[in-house]
Coordinates of C-alpha atoms in Angstrom, one line a residue:
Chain A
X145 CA 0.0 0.0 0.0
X146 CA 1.7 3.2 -1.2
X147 CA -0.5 5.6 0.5
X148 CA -2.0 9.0 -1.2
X149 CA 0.3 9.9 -3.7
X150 CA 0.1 13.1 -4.6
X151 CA 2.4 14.7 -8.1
X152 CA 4.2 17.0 -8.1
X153 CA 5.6 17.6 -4.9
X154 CA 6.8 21.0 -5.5
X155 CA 5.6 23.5 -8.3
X156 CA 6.7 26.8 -8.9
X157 CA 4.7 29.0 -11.8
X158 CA 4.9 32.5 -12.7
X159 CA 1.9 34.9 -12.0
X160 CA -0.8 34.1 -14.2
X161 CA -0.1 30.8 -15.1
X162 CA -2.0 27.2 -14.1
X163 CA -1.4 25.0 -12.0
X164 CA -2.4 21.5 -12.1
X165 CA -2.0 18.6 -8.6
X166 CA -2.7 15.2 -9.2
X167 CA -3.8 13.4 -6.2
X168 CA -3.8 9.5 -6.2
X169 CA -5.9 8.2 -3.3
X170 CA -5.7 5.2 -1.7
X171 CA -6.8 2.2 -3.2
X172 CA -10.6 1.2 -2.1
X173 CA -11.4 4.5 -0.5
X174 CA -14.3 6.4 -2.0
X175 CA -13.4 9.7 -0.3
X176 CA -10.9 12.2 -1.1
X177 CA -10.4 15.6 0.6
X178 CA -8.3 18.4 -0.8
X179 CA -6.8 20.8 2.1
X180 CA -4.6 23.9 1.9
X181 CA -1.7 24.7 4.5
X182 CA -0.4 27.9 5.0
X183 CA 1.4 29.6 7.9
X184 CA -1.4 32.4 8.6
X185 CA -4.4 30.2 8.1
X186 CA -3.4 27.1 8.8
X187 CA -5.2 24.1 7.4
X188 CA -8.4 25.0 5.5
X189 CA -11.0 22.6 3.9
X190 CA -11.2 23.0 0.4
X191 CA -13.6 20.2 -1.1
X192 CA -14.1 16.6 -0.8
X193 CA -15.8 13.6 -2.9
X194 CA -17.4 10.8 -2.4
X195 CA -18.0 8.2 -5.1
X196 CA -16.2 10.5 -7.5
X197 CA -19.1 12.9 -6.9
X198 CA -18.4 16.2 -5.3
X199 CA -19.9 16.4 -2.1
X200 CA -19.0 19.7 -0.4
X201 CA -16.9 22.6 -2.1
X202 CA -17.6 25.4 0.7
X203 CA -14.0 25.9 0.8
X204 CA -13.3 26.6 -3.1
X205 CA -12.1 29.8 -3.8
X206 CA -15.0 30.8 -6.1
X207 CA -13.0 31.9 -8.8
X208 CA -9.5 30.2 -10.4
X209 CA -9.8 27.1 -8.4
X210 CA -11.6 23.9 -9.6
X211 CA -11.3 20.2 -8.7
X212 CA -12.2 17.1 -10.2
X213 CA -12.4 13.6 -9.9
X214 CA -12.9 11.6 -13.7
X215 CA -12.1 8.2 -11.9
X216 CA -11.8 6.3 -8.5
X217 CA -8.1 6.3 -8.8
X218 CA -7.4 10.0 -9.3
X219 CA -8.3 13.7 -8.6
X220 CA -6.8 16.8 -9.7
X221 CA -6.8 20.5 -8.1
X222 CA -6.7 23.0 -11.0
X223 CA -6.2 26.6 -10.0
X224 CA -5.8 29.2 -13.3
X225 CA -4.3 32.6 -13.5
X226 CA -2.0 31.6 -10.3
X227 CA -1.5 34.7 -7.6
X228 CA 1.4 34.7 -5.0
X229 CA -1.5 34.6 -2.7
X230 CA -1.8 30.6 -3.5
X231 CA 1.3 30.0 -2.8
X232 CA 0.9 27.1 0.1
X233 CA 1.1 23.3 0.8
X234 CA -1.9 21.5 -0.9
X235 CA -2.9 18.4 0.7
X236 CA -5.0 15.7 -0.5
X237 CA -6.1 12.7 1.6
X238 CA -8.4 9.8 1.6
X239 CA -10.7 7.8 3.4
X240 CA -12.5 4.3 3.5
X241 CA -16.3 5.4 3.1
X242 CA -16.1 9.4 4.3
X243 CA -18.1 9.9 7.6
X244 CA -16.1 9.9 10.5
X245 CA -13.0 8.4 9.8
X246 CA -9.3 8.5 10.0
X247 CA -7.8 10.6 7.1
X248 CA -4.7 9.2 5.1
X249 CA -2.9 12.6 3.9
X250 CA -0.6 12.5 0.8
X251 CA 2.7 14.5 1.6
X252 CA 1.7 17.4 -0.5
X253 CA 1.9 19.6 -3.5
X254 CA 4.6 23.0 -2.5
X255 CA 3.1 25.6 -4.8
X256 CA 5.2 28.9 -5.0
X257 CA 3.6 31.4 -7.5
X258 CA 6.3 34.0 -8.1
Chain B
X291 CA -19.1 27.7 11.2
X292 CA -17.1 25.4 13.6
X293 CA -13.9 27.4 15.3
X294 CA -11.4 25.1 16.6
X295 CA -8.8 26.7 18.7
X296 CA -5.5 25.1 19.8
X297 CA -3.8 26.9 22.6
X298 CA -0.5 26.3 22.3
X299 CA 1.1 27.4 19.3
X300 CA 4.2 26.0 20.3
X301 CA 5.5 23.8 23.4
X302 CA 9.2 22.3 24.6
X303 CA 9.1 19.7 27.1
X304 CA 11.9 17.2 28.9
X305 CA 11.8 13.5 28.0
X306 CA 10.5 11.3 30.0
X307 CA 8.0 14.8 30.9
X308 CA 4.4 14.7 29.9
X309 CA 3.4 17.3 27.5
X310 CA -0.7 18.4 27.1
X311 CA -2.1 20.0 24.4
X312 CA -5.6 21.8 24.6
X313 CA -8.3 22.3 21.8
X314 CA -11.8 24.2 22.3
X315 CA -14.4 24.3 19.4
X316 CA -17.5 26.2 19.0
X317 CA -20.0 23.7 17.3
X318 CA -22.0 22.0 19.9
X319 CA -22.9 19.5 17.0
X320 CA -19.4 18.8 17.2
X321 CA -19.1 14.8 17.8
X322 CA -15.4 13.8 16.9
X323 CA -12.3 14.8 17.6
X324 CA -9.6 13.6 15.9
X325 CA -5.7 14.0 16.3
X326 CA -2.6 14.1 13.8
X327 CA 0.8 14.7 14.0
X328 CA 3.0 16.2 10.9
X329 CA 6.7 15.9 10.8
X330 CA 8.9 18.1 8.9
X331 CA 8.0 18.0 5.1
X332 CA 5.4 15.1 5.4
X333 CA 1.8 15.1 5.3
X334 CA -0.5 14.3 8.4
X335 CA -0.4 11.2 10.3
X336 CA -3.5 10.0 12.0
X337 CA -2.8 9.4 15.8
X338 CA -5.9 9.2 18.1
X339 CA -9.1 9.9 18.2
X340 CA -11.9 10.4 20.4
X341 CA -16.1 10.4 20.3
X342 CA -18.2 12.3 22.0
X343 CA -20.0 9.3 23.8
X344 CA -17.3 9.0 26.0
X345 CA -14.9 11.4 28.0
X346 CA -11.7 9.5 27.6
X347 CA -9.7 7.6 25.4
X348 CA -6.4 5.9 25.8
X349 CA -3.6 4.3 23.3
X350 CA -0.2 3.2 24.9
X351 CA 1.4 6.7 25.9
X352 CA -1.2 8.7 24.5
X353 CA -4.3 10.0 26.0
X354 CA -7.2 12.2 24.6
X355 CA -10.0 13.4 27.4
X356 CA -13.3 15.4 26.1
X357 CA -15.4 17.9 28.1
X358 CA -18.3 18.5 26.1
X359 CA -19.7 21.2 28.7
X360 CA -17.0 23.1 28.4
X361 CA -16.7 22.6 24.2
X362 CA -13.2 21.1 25.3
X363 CA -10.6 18.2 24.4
X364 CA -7.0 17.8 25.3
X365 CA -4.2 15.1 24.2
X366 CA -2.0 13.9 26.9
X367 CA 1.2 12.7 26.0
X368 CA 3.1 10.5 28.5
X369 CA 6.8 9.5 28.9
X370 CA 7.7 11.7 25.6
X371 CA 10.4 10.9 23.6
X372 CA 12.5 12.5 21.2
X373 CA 10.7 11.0 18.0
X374 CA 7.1 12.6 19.8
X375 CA 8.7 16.0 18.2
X376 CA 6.3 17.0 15.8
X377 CA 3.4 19.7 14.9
X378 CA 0.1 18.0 16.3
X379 CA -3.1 19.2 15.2
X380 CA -6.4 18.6 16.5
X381 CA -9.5 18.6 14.7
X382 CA -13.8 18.7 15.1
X383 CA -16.4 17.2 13.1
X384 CA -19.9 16.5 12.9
X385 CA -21.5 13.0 12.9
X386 CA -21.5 11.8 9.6
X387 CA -19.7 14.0 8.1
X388 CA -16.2 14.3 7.4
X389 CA -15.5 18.2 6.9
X390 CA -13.4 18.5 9.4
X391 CA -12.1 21.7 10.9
X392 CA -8.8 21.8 12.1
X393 CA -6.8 24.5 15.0
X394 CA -3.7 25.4 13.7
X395 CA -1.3 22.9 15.4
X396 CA 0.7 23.3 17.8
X397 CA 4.6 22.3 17.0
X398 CA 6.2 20.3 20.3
X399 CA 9.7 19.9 21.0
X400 CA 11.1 17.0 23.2
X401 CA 14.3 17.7 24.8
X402 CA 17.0 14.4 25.2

């Protein structure tokens, strides 16, 4: 069991560019959560599946950031037009069924927007 | 929304020492509380957790206690050792649902 896998590990774009994190969760869990890690803020939800569907985004910046799940075995964080204001650690993790269970967190995406 | 506070941003202790971290939240809904520990450039590490049908939980050298009254919860660490240093975060979330909200960790430092 390799755990969440989560490509690349560090990213660095210019201003105004996209980013794109891959997140791999682990096999046979149908959740996966996408969380953001900054200094200041600390950890803050961003969105979570279930089943592939999307189940809660209340986190989302409402503009530039997007995230999907085409399959079981992957999800992908897209933020466009990057802003040194997303700079931070993006952490994806999984779970068996998603109610109230232990998370498995990938190590995480660096993003540094210069 | 829930709030979930950690107290101590940061915290150095002696080994051997016990070392206590302390969490409120906001939510009364509120019904689990779980616990992770990060170490340098990894992700987050599951380590206990505790429901709010009972007040106390305990795993070897680590102890979580609950005080729903007071919208509190604690982990108790016991005979620390060097390898306990880490950032530990706890964490609040409603039955059923797995948004959880997270206090901003607190980093703890064992000293040999």
């Amino acid at each position: 069991n390799a755990g969440v896998i989560q490509t690349p590990r560090h990213k660095v774009t210019g201003k105004g560019q996209e980013a794109t994190l891959w997140c791999e969760p682990i096999s046979g869990h149908s959740a996966v959560f996408w969380y953001r890690q900054t200094i200041v803020q600390g950890l803050e939800f961003l969105t979570y599946f279930r089943n592939q569907a999307p189940i809660d985004d209340s986190g989302m910046p409402k503009e530039r950031f997007s995230a999907q799940m085409p399959n079981q075995s992957h999800s992908t964080l897209k933020i466009q037009s990057t802003q040194p204001q997303d700079s931070a650690v993006y952490l994806c993790a999984s779970s068996l069924d998603g109610t109230n269970e232990r998370l498995f967190f990938g190590h995480g995406t660096k993003l540094s927007v210069l | 929304g829930e709030k979930v506070e950690q107290h101590e941003s940061t915290l150095s202790v002696r080994e051997g020492d016990s070392a206590v971290i302390n969490c409120t939240y906001t939510d009364t809904a509120s019904s689990y509380f779980p616990w992770y520990k990060q170490e340098a450039g990894k992700g987050l590490h599951f380590v206990i957790d505790i429901r709010s049908n009972v007040d106390r939980k305990q795993s070897q050298r680590l102890i979580v206690l609950l005080d729903k009254k007071a919208k509190r919860f604690s982990l108790h660490i016991t005979a620390t050792q060097p390898e306990d240093s880490a950032i530990y975060f706890c964490a609040a979330s409603r039955a059923g649902y797995q948004n959880f909200y997270f206090g901003k960790g607190t980093s703890l430092t064992v000293i040999p």
